[in-house]
Short mmCIF file of C-alpha atoms and ligand atoms in Angstrom, two decimals:
data_model
loop_
_atom_site.label_atom_id
_atom_site.label_comp_id
_atom_site.label_asym_id
_atom_site.label_seq_id
_atom_site.Cartn_x
_atom_site.Cartn_y
_atom_site.Cartn_z
CA MET A 1 -17.89 42.67 -28.07
CA THR A 2 -20.40 40.00 -29.11
CA GLU A 3 -22.37 38.05 -26.55
CA ILE A 4 -20.36 34.90 -27.28
CA GLU A 5 -17.04 36.63 -26.67
CA SER A 6 -18.26 38.14 -23.45
CA ASN A 7 -19.26 34.70 -22.21
CA LYS A 8 -16.12 32.82 -22.99
CA SER A 9 -12.87 34.39 -22.08
CA LYS A 10 -9.67 33.70 -23.92
CA ALA A 11 -8.41 31.48 -21.13
CA GLN A 12 -11.43 29.23 -21.46
CA ILE A 13 -10.97 28.82 -25.21
CA HIS A 14 -7.28 28.03 -24.82
CA ASN A 15 -7.84 25.59 -21.98
CA ILE A 16 -10.61 23.80 -23.86
CA ARG A 17 -8.51 23.57 -27.03
CA ALA A 18 -5.48 22.24 -25.15
CA ALA A 19 -7.58 19.66 -23.32
CA LYS A 20 -9.25 18.59 -26.57
CA THR A 21 -5.85 18.19 -28.25
CA VAL A 22 -4.69 15.86 -25.48
CA SER A 23 -7.85 13.81 -25.71
CA GLU A 24 -7.57 13.60 -29.54
CA THR A 25 -4.09 12.13 -29.10
CA VAL A 26 -5.33 9.07 -27.27
CA LYS A 27 -8.65 8.69 -29.06
CA SER A 28 -7.45 6.22 -31.68
CA THR A 29 -6.20 3.79 -29.02
CA LEU A 30 -9.63 3.17 -27.43
CA GLY A 31 -11.29 -0.21 -27.58
CA PRO A 32 -10.46 -3.70 -28.82
CA MET A 33 -9.48 -2.42 -32.28
CA GLY A 34 -7.57 0.60 -30.93
CA MET A 35 -4.19 1.32 -32.45
CA ASP A 36 -0.87 1.56 -30.60
CA LYS A 37 1.35 4.62 -30.31
CA LEU A 38 5.08 4.59 -30.79
CA MET A 39 6.68 7.21 -28.61
CA LEU A 40 10.21 8.41 -29.11
CA ASP A 41 12.21 10.61 -26.78
CA GLY A 42 15.25 12.79 -27.52
CA GLY A 43 17.56 9.95 -26.49
CA GLY A 44 16.05 7.61 -29.07
CA ASN A 45 14.26 5.45 -26.50
CA VAL A 46 11.15 3.82 -27.85
CA ILE A 47 7.90 2.94 -26.11
CA VAL A 48 5.16 1.13 -28.00
CA THR A 49 1.90 1.26 -26.08
CA ASN A 50 -1.87 1.17 -26.24
CA ASP A 51 -2.25 2.35 -22.67
CA GLY A 52 -3.77 5.82 -22.31
CA ALA A 53 -2.12 6.52 -18.97
CA THR A 54 1.32 5.65 -20.30
CA ILE A 55 0.91 7.80 -23.42
CA LEU A 56 -0.19 10.75 -21.34
CA ARG A 57 2.58 10.26 -18.80
CA GLU A 58 5.22 10.34 -21.52
CA LEU A 59 3.58 13.17 -23.48
CA ASP A 60 5.27 16.54 -23.27
CA VAL A 61 2.31 18.70 -22.29
CA SER A 62 3.01 22.30 -21.37
CA HIS A 63 -0.40 23.97 -21.49
CA PRO A 64 -2.15 24.11 -18.08
CA GLY A 65 -5.48 22.94 -19.59
CA GLY A 66 -3.75 19.93 -21.13
CA LYS A 67 -1.96 19.21 -17.85
CA MET A 68 -5.25 19.02 -15.99
CA ILE A 69 -6.41 16.30 -18.36
CA VAL A 70 -3.17 14.38 -17.86
CA GLU A 71 -3.75 14.58 -14.09
CA VAL A 72 -7.22 13.12 -14.41
CA ALA A 73 -5.81 10.11 -16.28
CA LYS A 74 -3.36 9.54 -13.42
CA THR A 75 -6.17 9.66 -10.88
CA GLN A 76 -8.22 7.16 -12.85
CA GLU A 77 -5.23 4.85 -13.10
CA SER A 78 -4.45 4.98 -9.40
CA LEU A 79 -8.06 4.38 -8.37
CA CYS A 80 -9.24 1.87 -10.97
CA TYR A 81 -6.06 0.77 -12.86
CA ASP A 82 -7.97 0.92 -16.17
CA GLY A 83 -10.37 3.15 -18.10
CA THR A 84 -7.89 6.02 -18.48
CA THR A 85 -8.44 6.51 -22.20
CA SER A 86 -12.22 6.52 -21.71
CA THR A 87 -11.96 9.17 -18.96
CA VAL A 88 -9.80 11.45 -21.07
CA ILE A 89 -11.96 11.09 -24.20
CA LEU A 90 -15.08 11.75 -22.15
CA ALA A 91 -13.57 14.88 -20.60
CA GLY A 92 -12.51 16.09 -24.06
CA GLN A 93 -16.03 15.61 -25.41
CA LEU A 94 -17.67 17.30 -22.42
CA LEU A 95 -15.45 20.32 -23.03
CA ALA A 96 -16.14 20.29 -26.77
CA ASN A 97 -19.89 20.24 -26.14
CA SER A 98 -19.60 23.06 -23.65
CA GLU A 99 -18.05 25.19 -26.39
CA THR A 100 -21.26 24.80 -28.40
CA LEU A 101 -23.27 25.78 -25.33
CA PHE A 102 -21.14 28.92 -24.90
CA GLU A 103 -21.94 29.82 -28.47
CA ARG A 104 -25.62 29.49 -27.72
CA GLY A 105 -25.21 31.96 -24.89
CA LEU A 106 -24.99 29.76 -21.78
CA HIS A 107 -22.88 31.06 -18.91
CA PRO A 108 -20.08 28.71 -17.69
CA ASN A 109 -21.74 28.54 -14.28
CA VAL A 110 -24.99 27.29 -15.81
CA ILE A 111 -23.08 24.67 -17.77
CA CYS A 112 -21.23 23.56 -14.64
CA ARG A 113 -24.47 23.26 -12.72
CA GLY A 114 -26.11 21.26 -15.48
CA TYR A 115 -23.08 18.95 -15.80
CA HIS A 116 -23.05 18.44 -12.05
CA GLU A 117 -26.76 17.60 -12.02
CA ALA A 118 -26.26 15.22 -14.96
CA THR A 119 -23.38 13.44 -13.21
CA GLN A 120 -25.50 12.82 -10.12
CA MET A 121 -28.42 11.48 -12.16
CA ALA A 122 -26.19 9.30 -14.33
CA ILE A 123 -24.31 7.72 -11.40
CA LYS A 124 -27.52 7.04 -9.52
CA TYR A 125 -28.98 5.28 -12.56
CA LEU A 126 -25.73 3.39 -13.13
CA GLU A 127 -25.77 1.97 -9.62
CA SER A 128 -29.47 1.24 -9.36
CA ASP A 129 -30.38 0.02 -12.85
CA ILE A 130 -27.37 -0.76 -15.02
CA SER A 131 -25.08 -2.52 -12.57
CA LEU A 132 -25.12 -6.35 -12.38
CA LYS A 133 -24.03 -8.76 -9.66
CA ASN A 134 -20.67 -10.51 -9.87
CA GLU A 135 -21.53 -14.11 -10.75
CA GLY A 136 -18.21 -15.54 -9.58
CA ARG A 137 -15.22 -16.86 -11.44
CA GLU A 138 -16.74 -16.59 -14.92
CA THR A 139 -17.41 -12.88 -14.38
CA LEU A 140 -13.87 -12.33 -13.12
CA LEU A 141 -12.45 -14.07 -16.19
CA SER A 142 -14.62 -11.93 -18.50
CA VAL A 143 -13.55 -8.75 -16.75
CA ALA A 144 -9.88 -9.71 -17.14
CA LYS A 145 -10.41 -10.54 -20.82
CA THR A 146 -12.17 -7.24 -21.50
CA ALA A 147 -9.28 -5.31 -19.98
CA ILE A 148 -6.70 -7.00 -22.20
CA THR A 149 -8.58 -7.13 -25.50
CA GLY A 150 -6.81 -4.91 -27.99
CA LYS A 151 -3.47 -5.18 -26.20
CA THR A 152 -0.39 -7.29 -26.92
CA LEU A 153 -1.64 -9.71 -24.29
CA GLU A 154 -4.58 -10.65 -26.49
CA ASN A 155 -2.40 -13.31 -28.16
CA ALA A 156 -2.77 -15.45 -25.07
CA LEU A 157 -6.16 -14.21 -23.90
CA ASP A 158 -7.35 -17.30 -22.02
CA GLU A 159 -4.07 -18.10 -20.30
CA VAL A 160 -3.55 -14.49 -19.25
CA ALA A 161 -7.09 -14.08 -17.89
CA GLU A 162 -6.74 -17.36 -15.99
CA LEU A 163 -3.39 -16.21 -14.49
CA CYS A 164 -4.76 -12.83 -13.44
CA VAL A 165 -7.82 -14.29 -11.75
CA ALA A 166 -5.77 -16.98 -10.01
CA ALA A 167 -3.28 -14.37 -8.78
CA VAL A 168 -5.94 -12.05 -7.38
CA GLU A 169 -7.92 -14.90 -5.87
CA ARG A 170 -4.82 -16.05 -4.04
CA THR A 171 -3.73 -12.64 -2.80
CA GLY A 172 -7.07 -10.87 -2.43
CA ASP A 173 -5.67 -7.67 -3.89
CA ALA A 174 -3.82 -6.65 -7.05
CA ASP A 175 -1.24 -4.75 -4.98
CA ASN A 176 0.06 -8.00 -3.47
CA VAL A 177 0.83 -9.47 -6.86
CA LYS A 178 4.38 -8.80 -8.03
CA VAL A 179 5.06 -8.97 -11.74
CA VAL A 180 8.51 -9.94 -13.03
CA SER A 181 9.34 -10.37 -16.67
CA PHE A 182 11.95 -12.64 -18.17
CA PRO A 183 12.60 -12.07 -21.88
CA GLY A 184 12.49 -15.23 -23.99
CA GLY A 185 9.79 -17.81 -24.55
CA SER A 186 6.25 -16.88 -25.37
CA LEU A 187 3.46 -15.23 -23.47
CA ALA A 188 1.65 -18.52 -23.00
CA ASP A 189 4.66 -19.80 -20.97
CA SER A 190 3.95 -17.21 -18.27
CA THR A 191 3.31 -18.73 -14.86
CA LEU A 192 2.11 -17.87 -11.39
CA TYR A 193 4.64 -18.49 -8.63
CA SER A 194 3.34 -18.54 -5.11
CA GLY A 195 6.44 -17.14 -3.52
CA CYS A 196 9.04 -14.43 -3.86
CA ILE A 197 11.70 -13.79 -6.47
CA ILE A 198 14.77 -11.78 -5.46
CA ASN A 199 17.56 -10.67 -7.77
CA LYS A 200 19.87 -9.02 -5.27
CA ASP A 201 23.59 -9.22 -4.72
CA TYR A 202 24.29 -12.39 -2.79
CA VAL A 203 27.25 -14.47 -1.89
CA LEU A 204 27.21 -17.79 -3.52
CA HIS A 205 28.17 -20.95 -1.70
CA SER A 206 26.44 -23.99 -2.95
CA GLU A 207 24.90 -25.08 -6.18
CA GLU A 208 22.08 -26.88 -4.43
CA GLY A 209 19.20 -25.09 -2.85
CA TYR A 210 18.67 -24.34 0.83
CA ASP A 211 15.67 -25.07 3.08
CA GLU A 212 15.94 -22.50 5.87
CA ILE A 213 15.83 -18.72 5.82
CA VAL A 214 16.40 -15.81 8.23
CA LEU A 215 15.39 -12.21 7.52
CA VAL A 216 17.36 -9.34 9.11
CA ASN A 217 16.46 -5.69 8.75
CA THR A 218 20.05 -4.41 9.14
CA GLY A 219 23.44 -5.73 8.07
CA LEU A 220 26.72 -7.00 9.45
CA GLU A 221 29.49 -4.54 8.84
CA GLU A 222 31.78 -2.32 10.86
CA GLU A 223 30.12 0.79 12.14
CA LYS A 224 31.28 3.91 10.40
CA SER A 225 33.62 5.92 12.61
CA GLU A 226 32.74 9.50 13.40
CA ASP A 227 33.94 12.03 10.86
CA ASN A 228 36.91 14.22 11.69
CA VAL A 229 38.04 12.22 14.70
CA GLN A 230 41.81 11.99 14.77
CA VAL A 231 43.47 9.28 16.84
CA GLN A 232 47.13 8.43 17.01
CA ILE A 233 47.90 4.77 17.56
CA ASP A 234 50.85 2.55 16.77
CA VAL A 235 50.69 -0.31 14.30
CA LYS A 236 50.19 -2.96 16.96
CA SER A 237 47.24 -1.28 18.62
CA PHE A 238 45.80 -0.53 15.19
CA GLN A 239 45.84 -4.24 14.41
CA SER A 240 44.19 -5.14 17.67
CA TYR A 241 41.67 -2.34 17.11
CA LYS A 242 40.78 -3.84 13.72
CA ALA A 243 40.66 -7.35 15.14
CA SER A 244 38.30 -6.31 17.93
CA GLY A 245 35.91 -4.87 15.28
CA LYS A 246 36.09 -8.15 13.41
CA ASN A 247 35.49 -10.14 16.56
CA THR A 248 32.37 -8.18 17.43
CA LEU A 249 30.97 -8.94 14.00
CA ILE A 250 31.88 -12.60 14.22
CA ASP A 251 30.20 -12.66 17.64
CA LYS A 252 27.07 -11.27 16.10
CA ALA A 253 27.26 -13.78 13.29
CA LYS A 254 27.22 -16.55 15.91
CA HIS A 255 23.54 -15.89 16.47
CA LEU A 256 22.95 -16.65 12.81
CA VAL A 257 25.00 -19.82 12.98
CA ALA A 258 23.03 -20.94 16.03
CA ALA A 259 19.70 -20.28 14.29
CA LEU A 260 20.81 -22.13 11.16
CA PRO A 261 22.62 -25.26 12.44
CA ASN A 262 22.20 -27.05 9.11
CA GLY A 263 22.89 -24.04 6.91
CA GLY A 264 20.49 -21.80 5.05
CA VAL A 265 20.13 -18.32 3.62
CA VAL A 266 20.27 -15.00 5.48
CA PHE A 267 18.61 -12.04 3.77
CA THR A 268 19.87 -8.71 5.09
CA ARG A 269 18.80 -5.18 4.24
CA ASP A 270 22.29 -3.69 4.59
CA ALA A 271 25.75 -4.80 3.64
CA VAL A 272 27.60 -7.74 5.20
CA ASN A 273 31.38 -7.70 5.36
CA ASP A 274 33.17 -10.22 3.19
CA PHE A 275 34.99 -11.84 6.11
CA VAL A 276 31.64 -12.37 7.85
CA CYS A 277 30.33 -14.01 4.69
CA ALA A 278 33.42 -16.20 4.58
CA HIS A 279 32.85 -17.14 8.21
CA LEU A 280 29.20 -17.99 7.55
CA LYS A 281 30.17 -19.98 4.51
CA LYS A 282 32.05 -22.40 6.74
CA HIS A 283 28.69 -23.13 8.34
CA ASN A 284 26.97 -23.53 4.98
CA ILE A 285 25.13 -20.24 5.31
CA MET A 286 24.62 -18.11 2.23
CA VAL A 287 24.09 -14.35 2.49
CA ALA A 288 21.78 -12.32 0.25
CA ARG A 289 22.68 -8.77 1.17
CA ARG A 290 21.32 -5.32 0.34
CA VAL A 291 17.83 -6.69 -0.14
CA PRO A 292 15.40 -3.74 -0.21
CA GLU A 293 13.07 -3.48 2.78
CA SER A 294 10.04 -3.92 0.51
CA ALA A 295 11.47 -7.23 -0.72
CA LEU A 296 12.12 -8.32 2.87
CA ARG A 297 8.50 -7.60 3.68
CA SER A 298 7.37 -9.56 0.63
CA LEU A 299 9.56 -12.47 1.75
CA SER A 300 8.02 -12.29 5.19
CA ARG A 301 4.46 -12.20 3.85
CA ALA A 302 5.17 -15.01 1.39
CA THR A 303 6.81 -17.40 3.85
CA GLY A 304 5.53 -16.31 7.25
CA ALA A 305 9.14 -15.65 8.36
CA MET A 306 9.68 -12.99 10.98
CA ILE A 307 11.88 -9.98 10.18
CA TYR A 308 14.51 -9.56 12.91
CA GLN A 309 15.76 -6.02 13.48
CA THR A 310 19.40 -6.97 14.19
CA PRO A 311 21.45 -10.19 13.92
CA ASP A 312 21.68 -10.38 17.77
CA GLU A 313 17.92 -10.83 17.99
CA VAL A 314 17.80 -13.82 15.67
CA VAL A 315 16.43 -16.86 17.48
CA GLU A 316 15.12 -19.25 14.90
CA SER A 317 14.91 -19.77 11.17
CA THR A 318 11.89 -20.44 8.96
CA HIS A 319 11.52 -23.45 6.75
CA ALA A 320 11.43 -22.31 3.09
CA GLY A 321 12.97 -23.60 -0.11
CA VAL A 322 15.50 -21.32 -1.80
CA VAL A 323 16.55 -22.15 -5.35
CA ARG A 324 18.91 -20.21 -7.61
CA GLU A 325 18.19 -19.83 -11.29
CA LYS A 326 19.89 -17.87 -14.02
CA ARG A 327 17.60 -15.97 -16.38
CA ASN A 328 19.19 -13.89 -19.12
CA ASP A 329 22.52 -13.57 -17.37
CA VAL A 330 20.99 -12.51 -14.07
CA TRP A 331 20.82 -14.85 -11.10
CA TYR A 332 17.55 -14.97 -9.23
CA LEU A 333 16.59 -16.56 -5.95
CA PHE A 334 13.19 -18.26 -5.87
CA VAL A 335 11.88 -18.51 -2.32
CA GLN A 336 8.81 -20.55 -1.47
CA ASN A 337 7.22 -22.70 1.23
CA ASP A 338 3.79 -24.11 1.97
CA TYR A 339 2.75 -21.13 4.11
CA ASP A 340 -0.75 -19.93 3.22
CA SER A 341 0.62 -16.74 1.76
CA LYS A 342 -1.20 -13.69 0.45
CA GLU A 343 1.67 -12.96 -1.89
CA ALA A 344 2.18 -14.14 -5.44
CA THR A 345 4.55 -13.41 -8.29
CA LEU A 346 3.55 -13.48 -11.94
CA ILE A 347 6.42 -14.57 -14.12
CA LEU A 348 5.89 -13.10 -17.58
CA ARG A 349 7.60 -14.45 -20.65
CA GLY A 350 7.81 -12.65 -23.96
CA ALA A 351 10.02 -12.14 -26.97
CA THR A 352 11.57 -8.72 -26.40
CA SER A 353 11.77 -6.22 -23.60
CA HIS A 354 9.57 -3.75 -25.54
CA THR A 355 6.74 -6.23 -25.79
CA LEU A 356 7.33 -7.29 -22.20
CA ASP A 357 6.92 -3.72 -20.93
CA GLU A 358 3.59 -3.43 -22.72
CA VAL A 359 2.61 -6.89 -21.47
CA GLU A 360 3.37 -5.76 -17.92
CA ARG A 361 1.15 -2.70 -18.34
CA GLY A 362 -1.65 -4.89 -19.66
CA PHE A 363 -1.28 -7.23 -16.69
CA ASP A 364 -1.47 -4.31 -14.29
CA ASP A 365 -4.79 -3.25 -15.85
CA ALA A 366 -6.22 -6.74 -15.79
CA LEU A 367 -5.09 -7.51 -12.22
CA GLY A 368 -6.52 -4.19 -11.10
CA VAL A 369 -9.98 -4.64 -12.57
CA VAL A 370 -10.25 -8.23 -11.34
CA SER A 371 -9.39 -7.08 -7.83
CA LEU A 372 -11.93 -4.22 -8.09
CA VAL A 373 -14.68 -6.70 -8.93
CA LEU A 374 -13.54 -9.22 -6.34
CA ASN A 375 -13.60 -6.55 -3.63
CA ASN A 376 -16.49 -4.31 -4.70
CA GLY A 377 -18.65 -6.82 -6.46
CA GLU A 378 -20.60 -5.19 -9.22
CA VAL A 379 -20.06 -5.17 -12.98
CA VAL A 380 -21.63 -3.74 -16.14
CA VAL A 381 -21.45 -4.96 -19.71
CA GLY A 382 -18.71 -3.18 -21.70
CA GLY A 383 -18.41 -1.70 -25.15
CA GLY A 384 -19.64 1.65 -23.85
CA ASN A 385 -23.09 0.20 -23.11
CA ALA A 386 -23.29 1.81 -19.67
CA TYR A 387 -22.46 5.23 -21.14
CA ALA A 388 -25.16 4.87 -23.81
CA ARG A 389 -27.75 3.83 -21.23
CA MET A 390 -26.89 6.68 -18.90
CA ALA A 391 -27.27 8.99 -21.93
CA SER A 392 -30.77 7.64 -22.77
CA HIS A 393 -31.79 8.05 -19.15
CA LEU A 394 -30.52 11.65 -19.00
CA ARG A 395 -32.32 12.63 -22.20
CA GLN A 396 -35.58 11.29 -20.82
CA HIS A 397 -35.17 13.16 -17.56
CA ALA A 398 -33.45 16.42 -18.58
CA ALA A 399 -36.76 18.27 -18.77
CA LEU A 400 -37.44 17.52 -15.09
CA VAL A 401 -34.60 19.84 -14.14
CA GLY A 402 -35.97 22.74 -16.21
CA GLY A 403 -34.33 26.02 -17.13
CA ARG A 404 -31.18 26.40 -19.18
CA ALA A 405 -29.43 23.70 -17.16
CA GLN A 406 -31.38 21.10 -19.09
CA MET A 407 -29.47 22.09 -22.24
CA ALA A 408 -26.28 21.24 -20.38
CA ILE A 409 -27.75 17.89 -19.29
CA GLU A 410 -28.58 17.05 -22.90
CA ALA A 411 -25.06 18.05 -23.92
CA PHE A 412 -23.71 15.77 -21.16
CA ALA A 413 -25.81 12.90 -22.51
CA ASP A 414 -24.46 13.44 -26.03
CA ALA A 415 -20.90 13.49 -24.68
CA LEU A 416 -21.34 10.13 -22.89
CA GLU A 417 -22.02 8.47 -26.24
CA ILE A 418 -18.51 9.33 -27.41
CA ILE A 419 -17.27 6.08 -25.82
CA PRO A 420 -19.31 3.54 -27.83
CA SER A 421 -19.04 5.73 -30.91
CA THR A 422 -15.23 5.86 -30.71
CA ILE A 423 -15.01 2.09 -30.12
CA ALA A 424 -17.01 1.58 -33.34
CA GLU A 425 -15.05 4.22 -35.25
CA ASN A 426 -11.70 2.73 -34.29
CA ALA A 427 -12.91 -0.64 -35.57
CA GLY A 428 -13.67 0.97 -38.96
CA HIS A 429 -17.46 1.19 -38.58
CA ASP A 430 -19.78 4.17 -38.82
CA PRO A 431 -19.97 5.83 -35.39
CA LEU A 432 -23.30 7.56 -35.99
CA ASP A 433 -25.09 4.44 -37.28
CA THR A 434 -23.76 2.49 -34.30
CA ILE A 435 -25.03 5.05 -31.78
CA LEU A 436 -28.43 5.27 -33.43
CA ALA A 437 -28.71 1.48 -33.50
CA MET A 438 -27.71 1.29 -29.83
CA ARG A 439 -30.29 3.93 -28.81
CA HIS A 440 -32.95 2.04 -30.77
CA GLU A 441 -32.13 -1.36 -29.26
CA ILE A 442 -31.95 0.04 -25.73
CA LEU A 443 -35.41 1.61 -26.10
CA GLN A 444 -36.69 -1.70 -27.51
CA GLY A 445 -35.56 -3.44 -24.35
CA ASN A 446 -32.36 -5.05 -25.65
CA ARG A 447 -30.49 -3.23 -22.98
CA GLU A 448 -27.12 -5.00 -23.12
CA VAL A 449 -26.07 -4.04 -26.66
CA GLY A 450 -22.73 -2.60 -27.69
CA PRO A 451 -20.77 -2.05 -30.89
CA ASN A 452 -19.99 -5.20 -32.87
CA VAL A 453 -16.37 -4.45 -33.65
CA ASN A 454 -15.93 -7.38 -36.01
CA GLU A 455 -18.93 -7.08 -38.28
CA GLY A 456 -20.33 -3.62 -37.63
CA GLY A 457 -23.75 -2.87 -36.19
CA VAL A 458 -24.58 -3.83 -32.63
CA ILE A 459 -24.49 -7.06 -30.65
CA ASP A 460 -25.45 -8.23 -27.16
CA MET A 461 -22.31 -7.76 -25.06
CA ARG A 462 -23.27 -10.66 -22.77
CA VAL A 463 -22.89 -13.02 -25.74
CA LEU A 464 -19.31 -11.83 -26.19
CA GLY A 465 -18.69 -11.86 -22.44
CA VAL A 466 -17.52 -8.24 -22.33
CA TYR A 467 -17.78 -7.02 -18.71
CA GLU A 468 -16.20 -4.19 -16.73
CA PRO A 469 -16.28 -3.14 -13.05
CA THR A 470 -19.11 -0.70 -12.26
CA GLU A 471 -16.62 1.22 -10.15
CA LEU A 472 -14.48 1.92 -13.21
CA ILE A 473 -17.36 3.52 -15.15
CA LYS A 474 -18.48 5.47 -12.10
CA GLN A 475 -15.02 6.86 -11.49
CA ALA A 476 -14.53 7.70 -15.18
CA VAL A 477 -17.73 9.76 -15.27
CA LEU A 478 -17.00 11.46 -11.96
CA SER A 479 -13.42 12.40 -12.84
CA ALA A 480 -14.23 13.53 -16.38
CA SER A 481 -17.03 15.75 -15.17
CA GLU A 482 -14.98 17.13 -12.32
CA VAL A 483 -12.04 18.13 -14.50
CA THR A 484 -14.43 19.65 -17.06
CA ASN A 485 -16.02 21.77 -14.37
CA SER A 486 -12.70 22.99 -13.05
CA ILE A 487 -11.50 23.89 -16.54
CA LEU A 488 -14.75 25.74 -17.30
CA ARG A 489 -14.48 27.76 -14.11
CA ILE A 490 -11.08 29.20 -15.02
CA ASP A 491 -11.49 32.53 -16.78
CA ASP A 492 -7.95 33.75 -16.66
CA ILE A 493 -4.42 32.35 -16.60
CA ILE A 494 -1.99 34.53 -14.67
CA ALA A 495 1.73 33.96 -14.46
CA ARG A 496 2.99 33.41 -10.91
CA ARG A 497 6.16 34.90 -9.53
CA PRO A 498 8.74 32.10 -9.60
CA ASN A 499 9.61 30.58 -6.20
CA GLN A 500 12.44 32.47 -4.53
P1 ADP B 1 -9.33 2.35 -21.48
O1 ADP B 1 -7.97 2.96 -21.28
O2 ADP B 1 -10.42 3.35 -21.33
O3 ADP B 1 -9.53 1.12 -20.66
P2 ADP B 1 -9.23 0.54 -23.74
O4 ADP B 1 -8.47 0.77 -25.00
O5 ADP B 1 -8.76 -0.49 -22.80
O6 ADP B 1 -9.37 1.94 -23.02
O7 ADP B 1 -10.74 0.22 -24.18
C1 ADP B 1 -11.71 -0.10 -23.26
C2 ADP B 1 -13.08 -0.14 -23.90
O8 ADP B 1 -13.19 -1.16 -24.88
C3 ADP B 1 -14.11 -0.43 -22.83
O9 ADP B 1 -15.20 0.43 -22.96
C4 ADP B 1 -14.49 -1.88 -23.13
O10 ADP B 1 -15.79 -2.18 -22.70
C5 ADP B 1 -14.38 -1.92 -24.63
N1 ADP B 1 -14.26 -3.29 -25.16
C6 ADP B 1 -13.40 -4.26 -24.77
N2 ADP B 1 -13.61 -5.40 -25.48
C7 ADP B 1 -14.63 -5.14 -26.33
C8 ADP B 1 -15.33 -5.91 -27.34
N3 ADP B 1 -14.99 -7.16 -27.59
N4 ADP B 1 -16.32 -5.31 -28.01
C9 ADP B 1 -16.65 -4.02 -27.77
N5 ADP B 1 -16.04 -3.25 -26.85
C10 ADP B 1 -15.05 -3.79 -26.13
MG1 MG B 2 -8.48 -0.68 -20.79
#
């Protein structure tokens, strides 16, 4: 057995290869000139996307090493919304470089230690030296634009960035922004609606809108009788039995009528019997039933209306405009008032549902990064600049660590440069020349350079206004290095007994 073989077990080689294959799959989508992938499933359904997380989610990965990489993309998406492709490519390159280190005789534990050390040094430098302050609205707009460059959304870059920033500024957090898409029209027709849009089953009464609403967290229907209870009654008592059930419901409905003397809309989470609806109709009350609890909560946050647990508890209504509109054969209710709400809905317009799905994914990324910057503050210039600067820093300081671990730190530095080099490569420029030019400029003191995707060479990223949240870069480096370490530590794959 050679020294190399003794150092890297079969499991390690297989895991590294599988992880590298996954990362190769998404590599060509990175950056503003990244290409899209068309994904087809057995049923003939098509997804066209540029989003790393979506590609990986839909990819049929069976190898455990590959699966770990897919997991890391999910983590990045849930924490930072964006930067998934970068994380996966970085992890792939860290693993590829560790293969070379194996061949030079380094033990996996030494590599892990070196990578860990490098991560700490890189993050510290990122936070203390590379990170810049958020300068306000302009920075937020740049961050939104950077997230959507290279995606379908780019066609309406300014409008989209403006919408995303406005939405996050109003709500304070990307999670409070709902996105609904209506096919038809063009992207630039998309708007921000400061209210709620509901498309649930409702009983229609009037063509005009309503001005009062009530939210109820249950419904108005007969209670289900117990199973397997047998009762013998004659026809007359059966009729009175039925009537008494009806009367109880009508009694309950009286609370609604009292709360809405001039009519309005009642949103209920459960069903409402048709005869109750008919009764309410006489009082000009419309019922939107089977509204999901999450939508009820959105309605409450958007309008300030209280959610009553049962119809009996209803005391008063809330003033809010309700308007019905038909979009592509589906009726929607638009609910809005002048309450200072922390809820907003982005209405996206686009030609087809395929483009709209991709537009929605792009919006999610952009909303997410804007909210990261709004809440955490700091940014860095994009184009892989932060990765290149962390790499220069690590190279200068690797020798301080000493021993074999410094080889791993140098390998880590080389791996970081895969981000700017891939951005340049995907734009049709020479990756090596770009990296060398970036290293040179950074040492010369032009510290904000990145790949010039249009003309080749390098350019100051501040001139182009390419900014990203510091948090996104930090998380990408942390997750990529963590998954690399866990893959390197596995020296055997053993089949488990299936669950009994
Ligand atoms: P990810 O899934 O990692 O976010 P993207 O395909 O969205 O992948 O690419 C993001 C990368 O592209 C970031 O590093 C970002 O800084 C870079 N980028 C965006 N716009 C530009 C630009 N105009 N010039 C150079 N790099 C850019
Ligand atoms: Mg992105």
